[in-house]
PDB file of N, CA and C in Angstrom:
ATOM      1  N   MET A  17      28.815   5.268   9.840  1.00  0.00           N
ATOM      2  CA  MET A  17      30.004   5.869  10.420  1.00  0.00           C
ATOM      3  C   MET A  17      31.230   5.401   9.619  1.00  0.00           C
ATOM      4  N   PRO A  18      32.099   6.346   9.211  1.00  0.00           N
ATOM      5  CA  PRO A  18      33.268   5.966   8.409  1.00  0.00           C
ATOM      6  C   PRO A  18      34.269   5.149   9.223  1.00  0.00           C
ATOM      7  N   ASP A  19      34.865   4.187   8.536  1.00  0.00           N
ATOM      8  CA  ASP A  19      35.878   3.376   9.213  1.00  0.00           C
ATOM      9  C   ASP A  19      37.233   4.079   9.148  1.00  0.00           C
ATOM     10  N   ARG A  20      38.225   3.407   9.666  1.00  0.00           N
ATOM     11  CA  ARG A  20      39.558   4.013   9.783  1.00  0.00           C
ATOM     12  C   ARG A  20      40.146   4.359   8.416  1.00  0.00           C
ATOM     13  N   GLU A  21      39.959   3.483   7.454  1.00  0.00           N
ATOM     14  CA  GLU A  21      40.515   3.715   6.126  1.00  0.00           C
ATOM     15  C   GLU A  21      39.888   4.943   5.469  1.00  0.00           C
ATOM     16  N   GLU A  22      38.585   5.118   5.597  1.00  0.00           N
ATOM     17  CA  GLU A  22      37.912   6.276   5.010  1.00  0.00           C
ATOM     18  C   GLU A  22      38.332   7.572   5.691  1.00  0.00           C
ATOM     19  N   ARG A  23      38.526   7.541   6.993  1.00  0.00           N
ATOM     20  CA  ARG A  23      38.976   8.738   7.707  1.00  0.00           C
ATOM     21  C   ARG A  23      40.392   9.112   7.305  1.00  0.00           C
ATOM     22  N   LEU A  24      41.267   8.110   7.167  1.00  0.00           N
ATOM     23  CA  LEU A  24      42.639   8.389   6.711  1.00  0.00           C
ATOM     24  C   LEU A  24      42.635   8.952   5.299  1.00  0.00           C
ATOM     25  N   ALA A  25      41.803   8.374   4.432  1.00  0.00           N
ATOM     26  CA  ALA A  25      41.728   8.865   3.052  1.00  0.00           C
ATOM     27  C   ALA A  25      41.254  10.310   3.028  1.00  0.00           C
ATOM     28  N   GLY A  26      40.265  10.638   3.832  1.00  0.00           N
ATOM     29  CA  GLY A  26      39.792  12.017   3.893  1.00  0.00           C
ATOM     30  C   GLY A  26      40.867  12.977   4.372  1.00  0.00           C
ATOM     31  N   LEU A  27      41.615  12.558   5.379  1.00  0.00           N
ATOM     32  CA  LEU A  27      42.709  13.390   5.883  1.00  0.00           C
ATOM     33  C   LEU A  27      43.772  13.597   4.816  1.00  0.00           C
ATOM     34  N   PHE A  28      44.133  12.536   4.111  1.00  0.00           N
ATOM     35  CA  PHE A  28      45.151  12.647   3.071  1.00  0.00           C
ATOM     36  C   PHE A  28      44.668  13.505   1.908  1.00  0.00           C
ATOM     37  N   VAL A  29      43.387  13.478   1.597  1.00  0.00           N
ATOM     38  CA  VAL A  29      42.856  14.328   0.531  1.00  0.00           C
ATOM     39  C   VAL A  29      42.987  15.794   0.921  1.00  0.00           C
ATOM     40  N   VAL A  30      42.627  16.112   2.140  1.00  0.00           N
ATOM     41  CA  VAL A  30      42.715  17.502   2.587  1.00  0.00           C
ATOM     42  C   VAL A  30      44.165  17.975   2.605  1.00  0.00           C
ATOM     43  N   VAL A  31      45.041  17.171   3.169  1.00  0.00           N
ATOM     44  CA  VAL A  31      46.459  17.562   3.246  1.00  0.00           C
ATOM     45  C   VAL A  31      47.080  17.630   1.844  1.00  0.00           C
ATOM     46  N   GLY A  32      46.789  16.630   1.016  1.00  0.00           N
ATOM     47  CA  GLY A  32      47.341  16.621  -0.334  1.00  0.00           C
ATOM     48  C   GLY A  32      46.854  17.787  -1.174  1.00  0.00           C
ATOM     49  N   SER A  33      45.583  18.113  -1.048  1.00  0.00           N
ATOM     50  CA  SER A  33      45.042  19.244  -1.800  1.00  0.00           C
ATOM     51  C   SER A  33      45.665  20.554  -1.342  1.00  0.00           C
ATOM     52  N   THR A  34      45.877  20.680  -0.065  1.00  0.00           N
ATOM     53  CA  THR A  34      46.505  21.888   0.458  1.00  0.00           C
ATOM     54  C   THR A  34      47.933  22.019  -0.056  1.00  0.00           C
ATOM     55  N   ILE A  35      48.648  20.919  -0.079  1.00  0.00           N
ATOM     56  CA  ILE A  35      50.032  20.941  -0.557  1.00  0.00           C
ATOM     57  C   ILE A  35      50.099  21.239  -2.049  1.00  0.00           C
ATOM     58  N   VAL A  36      49.164  20.676  -2.828  1.00  0.00           N
ATOM     59  CA  VAL A  36      49.199  20.858  -4.277  1.00  0.00           C
ATOM     60  C   VAL A  36      48.660  22.224  -4.680  1.00  0.00           C
ATOM     61  N   PHE A  37      47.486  22.583  -4.194  1.00  0.00           N
ATOM     62  CA  PHE A  37      46.814  23.770  -4.692  1.00  0.00           C
ATOM     63  C   PHE A  37      47.163  25.053  -3.941  1.00  0.00           C
ATOM     64  N   GLY A  38      47.556  24.971  -2.698  1.00  0.00           N
ATOM     65  CA  GLY A  38      47.854  26.171  -1.919  1.00  0.00           C
ATOM     66  C   GLY A  38      48.923  27.045  -2.544  1.00  0.00           C
ATOM     67  N   PRO A  39      50.111  26.513  -2.794  1.00  0.00           N
ATOM     68  CA  PRO A  39      51.161  27.343  -3.398  1.00  0.00           C
ATOM     69  C   PRO A  39      50.825  27.830  -4.807  1.00  0.00           C
ATOM     70  N   VAL A  40      50.125  27.006  -5.579  1.00  0.00           N
ATOM     71  CA  VAL A  40      49.760  27.405  -6.944  1.00  0.00           C
ATOM     72  C   VAL A  40      48.807  28.595  -6.913  1.00  0.00           C
ATOM     73  N   VAL A  41      47.789  28.512  -6.075  1.00  0.00           N
ATOM     74  CA  VAL A  41      46.823  29.611  -5.970  1.00  0.00           C
ATOM     75  C   VAL A  41      47.503  30.871  -5.450  1.00  0.00           C
ATOM     76  N   TRP A  42      48.349  30.740  -4.444  1.00  0.00           N
ATOM     77  CA  TRP A  42      49.047  31.890  -3.888  1.00  0.00           C
ATOM     78  C   TRP A  42      49.909  32.567  -4.951  1.00  0.00           C
ATOM     79  N   ALA A  43      50.703  31.774  -5.691  1.00  0.00           N
ATOM     80  CA  ALA A  43      51.599  32.339  -6.705  1.00  0.00           C
ATOM     81  C   ALA A  43      50.808  32.995  -7.837  1.00  0.00           C
ATOM     82  N   LEU A  44      49.740  32.358  -8.278  1.00  0.00           N
ATOM     83  CA  LEU A  44      48.945  32.936  -9.362  1.00  0.00           C
ATOM     84  C   LEU A  44      48.246  34.224  -8.928  1.00  0.00           C
ATOM     85  N   GLN A  45      47.784  34.290  -7.705  1.00  0.00           N
ATOM     86  CA  GLN A  45      47.158  35.517  -7.223  1.00  0.00           C
ATOM     87  C   GLN A  45      48.172  36.665  -7.136  1.00  0.00           C
ATOM     88  N   ARG A  46      49.343  36.374  -6.633  1.00  0.00           N
ATOM     89  CA  ARG A  46      50.372  37.425  -6.542  1.00  0.00           C
ATOM     90  C   ARG A  46      50.791  37.898  -7.922  1.00  0.00           C
ATOM     91  N   TRP A  47      50.993  36.966  -8.848  1.00  0.00           N
ATOM     92  CA  TRP A  47      51.412  37.331 -10.188  1.00  0.00           C
ATOM     93  C   TRP A  47      50.290  38.077 -10.901  1.00  0.00           C
ATOM     94  N   GLY A  48      49.053  37.646 -10.695  1.00  0.00           N
ATOM     95  CA  GLY A  48      47.907  38.313 -11.326  1.00  0.00           C
ATOM     96  C   GLY A  48      47.743  39.749 -10.852  1.00  0.00           C
ATOM     97  N   THR A  49      47.936  39.990  -9.569  1.00  0.00           N
ATOM     98  CA  THR A  49      47.830  41.369  -9.083  1.00  0.00           C
ATOM     99  C   THR A  49      48.981  42.226  -9.601  1.00  0.00           C
ATOM    100  N   THR A  50      50.151  41.636  -9.740  1.00  0.00           N
ATOM    101  CA  THR A  50      51.290  42.382 -10.293  1.00  0.00           C
ATOM    102  C   THR A  50      51.043  42.731 -11.755  1.00  0.00           C
ATOM    103  N   VAL A  51      50.509  41.784 -12.515  1.00  0.00           N
ATOM    104  CA  VAL A  51      50.206  42.038 -13.926  1.00  0.00           C
ATOM    105  C   VAL A  51      49.103  43.085 -14.041  1.00  0.00           C
ATOM    106  N   ALA A  52      48.120  43.041 -13.149  1.00  0.00           N
ATOM    107  CA  ALA A  52      47.027  44.014 -13.201  1.00  0.00           C
ATOM    108  C   ALA A  52      47.528  45.424 -12.904  1.00  0.00           C
ATOM    109  N   ARG A  53      48.482  45.554 -11.994  1.00  0.00           N
ATOM    110  CA  ARG A  53      49.015  46.876 -11.654  1.00  0.00           C
ATOM    111  C   ARG A  53      49.893  47.438 -12.771  1.00  0.00           C
ATOM    112  N   ASP A  54      50.862  46.655 -13.199  1.00  0.00           N
ATOM    113  CA  ASP A  54      51.799  47.130 -14.223  1.00  0.00           C
ATOM    114  C   ASP A  54      52.297  45.938 -15.030  1.00  0.00           C
ATOM    115  N   PRO A  55      51.683  45.646 -16.179  1.00  0.00           N
ATOM    116  CA  PRO A  55      52.069  44.468 -16.969  1.00  0.00           C
ATOM    117  C   PRO A  55      53.517  44.487 -17.444  1.00  0.00           C
ATOM    118  N   SER A  56      54.057  45.656 -17.690  1.00  0.00           N
ATOM    119  CA  SER A  56      55.437  45.709 -18.188  1.00  0.00           C
ATOM    120  C   SER A  56      56.448  45.411 -17.093  1.00  0.00           C
ATOM    121  N   ASN A  57      56.051  45.549 -15.844  1.00  0.00           N
ATOM    122  CA  ASN A  57      56.968  45.339 -14.728  1.00  0.00           C
ATOM    123  C   ASN A  57      56.822  43.949 -14.108  1.00  0.00           C
ATOM    124  N   ALA A  58      55.812  43.186 -14.506  1.00  0.00           N
ATOM    125  CA  ALA A  58      55.552  41.871 -13.908  1.00  0.00           C
ATOM    126  C   ALA A  58      56.615  40.874 -14.341  1.00  0.00           C
ATOM    127  N   TRP A  59      57.067  40.086 -13.390  1.00  0.00           N
ATOM    128  CA  TRP A  59      58.083  39.090 -13.666  1.00  0.00           C
ATOM    129  C   TRP A  59      57.542  38.057 -14.651  1.00  0.00           C
ATOM    130  N   GLY A  60      58.224  37.859 -15.739  1.00  0.00           N
ATOM    131  CA  GLY A  60      57.891  36.820 -16.692  1.00  0.00           C
ATOM    132  C   GLY A  60      56.795  37.156 -17.672  1.00  0.00           C
ATOM    133  N   ALA A  61      56.143  38.274 -17.549  1.00  0.00           N
ATOM    134  CA  ALA A  61      55.022  38.589 -18.443  1.00  0.00           C
ATOM    135  C   ALA A  61      55.498  38.771 -19.882  1.00  0.00           C
ATOM    136  N   ARG A  62      56.536  39.529 -20.056  1.00  0.00           N
ATOM    137  CA  ARG A  62      57.040  39.759 -21.414  1.00  0.00           C
ATOM    138  C   ARG A  62      57.592  38.460 -22.010  1.00  0.00           C
ATOM    139  N   TRP A  63      58.338  37.694 -21.219  1.00  0.00           N
ATOM    140  CA  TRP A  63      58.881  36.421 -21.687  1.00  0.00           C
ATOM    141  C   TRP A  63      57.757  35.460 -22.068  1.00  0.00           C
ATOM    142  N   LEU A  64      56.728  35.410 -21.227  1.00  0.00           N
ATOM    143  CA  LEU A  64      55.616  34.502 -21.481  1.00  0.00           C
ATOM    144  C   LEU A  64      54.901  34.859 -22.774  1.00  0.00           C
ATOM    145  N   VAL A  65      54.647  36.121 -22.993  1.00  0.00           N
ATOM    146  CA  VAL A  65      53.968  36.546 -24.222  1.00  0.00           C
ATOM    147  C   VAL A  65      54.821  36.244 -25.440  1.00  0.00           C
ATOM    148  N   GLU A  66      56.112  36.528 -25.367  1.00  0.00           N
ATOM    149  CA  GLU A  66      56.984  36.277 -26.513  1.00  0.00           C
ATOM    150  C   GLU A  66      57.067  34.796 -26.847  1.00  0.00           C
ATOM    151  N   HIS A  67      57.222  33.949 -25.831  1.00  0.00           N
ATOM    152  CA  HIS A  67      57.374  32.525 -26.093  1.00  0.00           C
ATOM    153  C   HIS A  67      56.065  31.852 -26.481  1.00  0.00           C
ATOM    154  N   LEU A  68      54.967  32.274 -25.887  1.00  0.00           N
ATOM    155  CA  LEU A  68      53.682  31.684 -26.267  1.00  0.00           C
ATOM    156  C   LEU A  68      53.304  32.074 -27.685  1.00  0.00           C
ATOM    157  N   ALA A  69      53.659  33.273 -28.100  1.00  0.00           N
ATOM    158  CA  ALA A  69      53.350  33.702 -29.461  1.00  0.00           C
ATOM    159  C   ALA A  69      54.261  33.029 -30.480  1.00  0.00           C
ATOM    160  N   ALA A  70      55.488  32.742 -30.100  1.00  0.00           N
ATOM    161  CA  ALA A  70      56.456  32.186 -31.035  1.00  0.00           C
ATOM    162  C   ALA A  70      56.368  30.661 -31.161  1.00  0.00           C
ATOM    163  N   HIS A  71      55.896  29.976 -30.136  1.00  0.00           N
ATOM    164  CA  HIS A  71      55.888  28.518 -30.132  1.00  0.00           C
ATOM    165  C   HIS A  71      54.468  27.993 -29.910  1.00  0.00           C
ATOM    166  N   PRO A  72      53.842  27.499 -30.971  1.00  0.00           N
ATOM    167  CA  PRO A  72      52.462  27.016 -30.817  1.00  0.00           C
ATOM    168  C   PRO A  72      52.350  25.805 -29.887  1.00  0.00           C
ATOM    169  N   TYR A  73      53.385  24.972 -29.799  1.00  0.00           N
ATOM    170  CA  TYR A  73      53.332  23.816 -28.906  1.00  0.00           C
ATOM    171  C   TYR A  73      53.321  24.251 -27.445  1.00  0.00           C
ATOM    172  N   LEU A  74      54.079  25.282 -27.136  1.00  0.00           N
ATOM    173  CA  LEU A  74      54.088  25.808 -25.775  1.00  0.00           C
ATOM    174  C   LEU A  74      52.729  26.403 -25.409  1.00  0.00           C
ATOM    175  N   THR A  75      52.093  27.042 -26.395  1.00  0.00           N
ATOM    176  CA  THR A  75      50.743  27.559 -26.178  1.00  0.00           C
ATOM    177  C   THR A  75      49.785  26.419 -25.882  1.00  0.00           C
ATOM    178  N   GLY A  76      49.905  25.337 -26.640  1.00  0.00           N
ATOM    179  CA  GLY A  76      49.056  24.164 -26.413  1.00  0.00           C
ATOM    180  C   GLY A  76      49.269  23.552 -25.040  1.00  0.00           C
ATOM    181  N   VAL A  77      50.522  23.475 -24.622  1.00  0.00           N
ATOM    182  CA  VAL A  77      50.822  22.920 -23.296  1.00  0.00           C
ATOM    183  C   VAL A  77      50.253  23.814 -22.196  1.00  0.00           C
ATOM    184  N   ALA A  78      50.365  25.114 -22.369  1.00  0.00           N
ATOM    185  CA  ALA A  78      49.820  26.046 -21.371  1.00  0.00           C
ATOM    186  C   ALA A  78      48.303  25.926 -21.292  1.00  0.00           C
ATOM    187  N   LEU A  79      47.650  25.809 -22.436  1.00  0.00           N
ATOM    188  CA  LEU A  79      46.200  25.628 -22.433  1.00  0.00           C
ATOM    189  C   LEU A  79      45.803  24.294 -21.824  1.00  0.00           C
ATOM    190  N   LEU A  80      46.537  23.241 -22.163  1.00  0.00           N
ATOM    191  CA  LEU A  80      46.234  21.920 -21.604  1.00  0.00           C
ATOM    192  C   LEU A  80      46.429  21.914 -20.092  1.00  0.00           C
ATOM    193  N   LEU A  81      47.479  22.551 -19.615  1.00  0.00           N
ATOM    194  CA  LEU A  81      47.706  22.637 -18.176  1.00  0.00           C
ATOM    195  C   LEU A  81      46.583  23.405 -17.479  1.00  0.00           C
ATOM    196  N   GLY A  82      46.127  24.463 -18.102  1.00  0.00           N
ATOM    197  CA  GLY A  82      45.007  25.216 -17.549  1.00  0.00           C
ATOM    198  C   GLY A  82      43.734  24.397 -17.482  1.00  0.00           C
ATOM    199  N   VAL A  83      43.464  23.629 -18.524  1.00  0.00           N
ATOM    200  CA  VAL A  83      42.274  22.774 -18.540  1.00  0.00           C
ATOM    201  C   VAL A  83      42.389  21.673 -17.497  1.00  0.00           C
ATOM    202  N   VAL A  84      43.562  21.084 -17.368  1.00  0.00           N
ATOM    203  CA  VAL A  84      43.762  20.011 -16.385  1.00  0.00           C
ATOM    204  C   VAL A  84      43.556  20.529 -14.967  1.00  0.00           C
ATOM    205  N   LEU A  85      44.107  21.691 -14.666  1.00  0.00           N
ATOM    206  CA  LEU A  85      43.946  22.251 -13.321  1.00  0.00           C
ATOM    207  C   LEU A  85      42.503  22.655 -13.045  1.00  0.00           C
ATOM    208  N   CYS A  86      41.852  23.230 -14.053  1.00  0.00           N
ATOM    209  CA  CYS A  86      40.477  23.701 -13.849  1.00  0.00           C
ATOM    210  C   CYS A  86      39.462  22.564 -13.843  1.00  0.00           C
ATOM    211  N   SER A  87      39.740  21.500 -14.547  1.00  0.00           N
ATOM    212  CA  SER A  87      38.753  20.417 -14.657  1.00  0.00           C
ATOM    213  C   SER A  87      38.746  19.499 -13.447  1.00  0.00           C
ATOM    214  N   GLY A  88      39.759  19.547 -12.641  1.00  0.00           N
ATOM    215  CA  GLY A  88      39.767  18.722 -11.443  1.00  0.00           C
ATOM    216  C   GLY A  88      40.506  17.410 -11.596  1.00  0.00           C
ATOM    217  N   ILE A  89      41.220  17.223 -12.687  1.00  0.00           N
ATOM    218  CA  ILE A  89      41.964  15.976 -12.875  1.00  0.00           C
ATOM    219  C   ILE A  89      43.043  15.839 -11.805  1.00  0.00           C
ATOM    220  N   VAL A  90      43.672  16.933 -11.460  1.00  0.00           N
ATOM    221  CA  VAL A  90      44.690  16.886 -10.406  1.00  0.00           C
ATOM    222  C   VAL A  90      44.047  16.467  -9.088  1.00  0.00           C
ATOM    223  N   MET A  91      42.854  16.967  -8.822  1.00  0.00           N
ATOM    224  CA  MET A  91      42.153  16.592  -7.591  1.00  0.00           C
ATOM    225  C   MET A  91      41.802  15.107  -7.601  1.00  0.00           C
ATOM    226  N   LEU A  92      41.404  14.575  -8.740  1.00  0.00           N
ATOM    227  CA  LEU A  92      41.127  13.138  -8.831  1.00  0.00           C
ATOM    228  C   LEU A  92      42.376  12.310  -8.561  1.00  0.00           C
ATOM    229  N   ILE A  93      43.507  12.776  -9.040  1.00  0.00           N
ATOM    230  CA  ILE A  93      44.767  12.072  -8.786  1.00  0.00           C
ATOM    231  C   ILE A  93      45.109  12.115  -7.305  1.00  0.00           C
ATOM    232  N   VAL A  94      44.884  13.262  -6.662  1.00  0.00           N
ATOM    233  CA  VAL A  94      45.141  13.377  -5.225  1.00  0.00           C
ATOM    234  C   VAL A  94      44.233  12.439  -4.442  1.00  0.00           C
ATOM    235  N   VAL A  95      42.956  12.367  -4.812  1.00  0.00           N
ATOM    236  CA  VAL A  95      42.010  11.480  -4.125  1.00  0.00           C
ATOM    237  C   VAL A  95      42.416  10.021  -4.321  1.00  0.00           C
ATOM    238  N   TYR A  96      42.790   9.653  -5.531  1.00  0.00           N
ATOM    239  CA  TYR A  96      43.200   8.279  -5.815  1.00  0.00           C
ATOM    240  C   TYR A  96      44.436   7.897  -4.995  1.00  0.00           C
ATOM    241  N   ALA A  97      45.422   8.790  -4.971  1.00  0.00           N
ATOM    242  CA  ALA A  97      46.640   8.507  -4.204  1.00  0.00           C
ATOM    243  C   ALA A  97      46.338   8.438  -2.708  1.00  0.00           C
ATOM    244  N   ALA A  98      45.448   9.286  -2.225  1.00  0.00           N
ATOM    245  CA  ALA A  98      45.090   9.267  -0.801  1.00  0.00           C
ATOM    246  C   ALA A  98      44.387   7.966  -0.428  1.00  0.00           C
ATOM    247  N   LYS A  99      43.515   7.501  -1.289  1.00  0.00           N
ATOM    248  CA  LYS A  99      42.809   6.239  -1.010  1.00  0.00           C
ATOM    249  C   LYS A  99      43.784   5.061  -0.982  1.00  0.00           C
ATOM    250  N   ARG A 100      44.707   5.036  -1.906  1.00  0.00           N
ATOM    251  CA  ARG A 100      45.692   3.947  -1.928  1.00  0.00           C
ATOM    252  C   ARG A 100      46.585   3.983  -0.695  1.00  0.00           C
ATOM    253  N   LEU A 101      47.025   5.182  -0.315  1.00  0.00           N
ATOM    254  CA  LEU A 101      47.867   5.318   0.856  1.00  0.00           C
ATOM    255  C   LEU A 101      47.106   4.918   2.127  1.00  0.00           C
ATOM    256  N   ALA A 102      45.862   5.339   2.220  1.00  0.00           N
ATOM    257  CA  ALA A 102      45.048   4.982   3.383  1.00  0.00           C
ATOM    258  C   ALA A 102      44.810   3.467   3.445  1.00  0.00           C
ATOM    259  N   ALA A 103      44.609   2.839   2.321  1.00  0.00           N
ATOM    260  CA  ALA A 103      44.401   1.394   2.280  1.00  0.00           C
ATOM    261  C   ALA A 103      45.663   0.657   2.739  1.00  0.00           C
ATOM    262  N   ARG A 104      46.803   1.149   2.291  1.00  0.00           N
ATOM    263  CA  ARG A 104      48.065   0.512   2.730  1.00  0.00           C
ATOM    264  C   ARG A 104      48.293   0.671   4.217  1.00  0.00           C
ATOM    265  N   LEU A 105      48.042   1.878   4.729  1.00  0.00           N
ATOM    266  CA  LEU A 105      48.237   2.104   6.160  1.00  0.00           C
ATOM    267  C   LEU A 105      47.225   1.351   7.003  1.00  0.00           C
ATOM    268  N   ALA A 106      46.002   1.215   6.519  1.00  0.00           N
ATOM    269  CA  ALA A 106      44.975   0.493   7.272  1.00  0.00           C
ATOM    270  C   ALA A 106      45.269  -0.999   7.286  1.00  0.00           C
ATOM    271  N   ASP A 107      45.873  -1.521   6.234  1.00  0.00           N
ATOM    272  CA  ASP A 107      46.207  -2.935   6.180  1.00  0.00           C
ATOM    273  C   ASP A 107      47.350  -3.265   7.133  1.00  0.00           C
ATOM    274  N   ARG A 108      48.249  -2.326   7.346  1.00  0.00           N
ATOM    275  CA  ARG A 108      49.364  -2.565   8.254  1.00  0.00           C
ATOM    276  C   ARG A 108      48.920  -2.585   9.703  1.00  0.00           C
ATOM    277  N   GLY A 109      47.921  -1.752  10.029  1.00  0.00           N
ATOM    278  CA  GLY A 109      47.490  -1.571  11.411  1.00  0.00           C
ATOM    279  C   GLY A 109      46.683  -2.705  11.965  1.00  0.00           C
TER     280      GLY A 109
END
C-alpha cells in the first residue's frame, strides 16, 4: 500500500502533467486543423516556414523541442519535481 509521500507524488504528477501538456496539446490540435483546412490562412504558418527556412539554428531548436516533448523528458522533469515536492510536504506533516 502506498504511503502518504507516494500518493502526494502521484497526485502532483497528474496535476503537473495536465498543466504542462493540456494547453500544448489543445493549441497544437487547433493549429493543426486550421493548417489542414487552409494553410495560407493559418496563423503563423507563413511566418514559421519563412523563418525556419532562413535560420538553420531556429530549425534545430524546433526539432530539438519536438524531440524533447515526444521523448518524455518533460514528463521525467514533472515526475522529478512532483517527487521532491511530495517529499518536502511529507516531511513537514
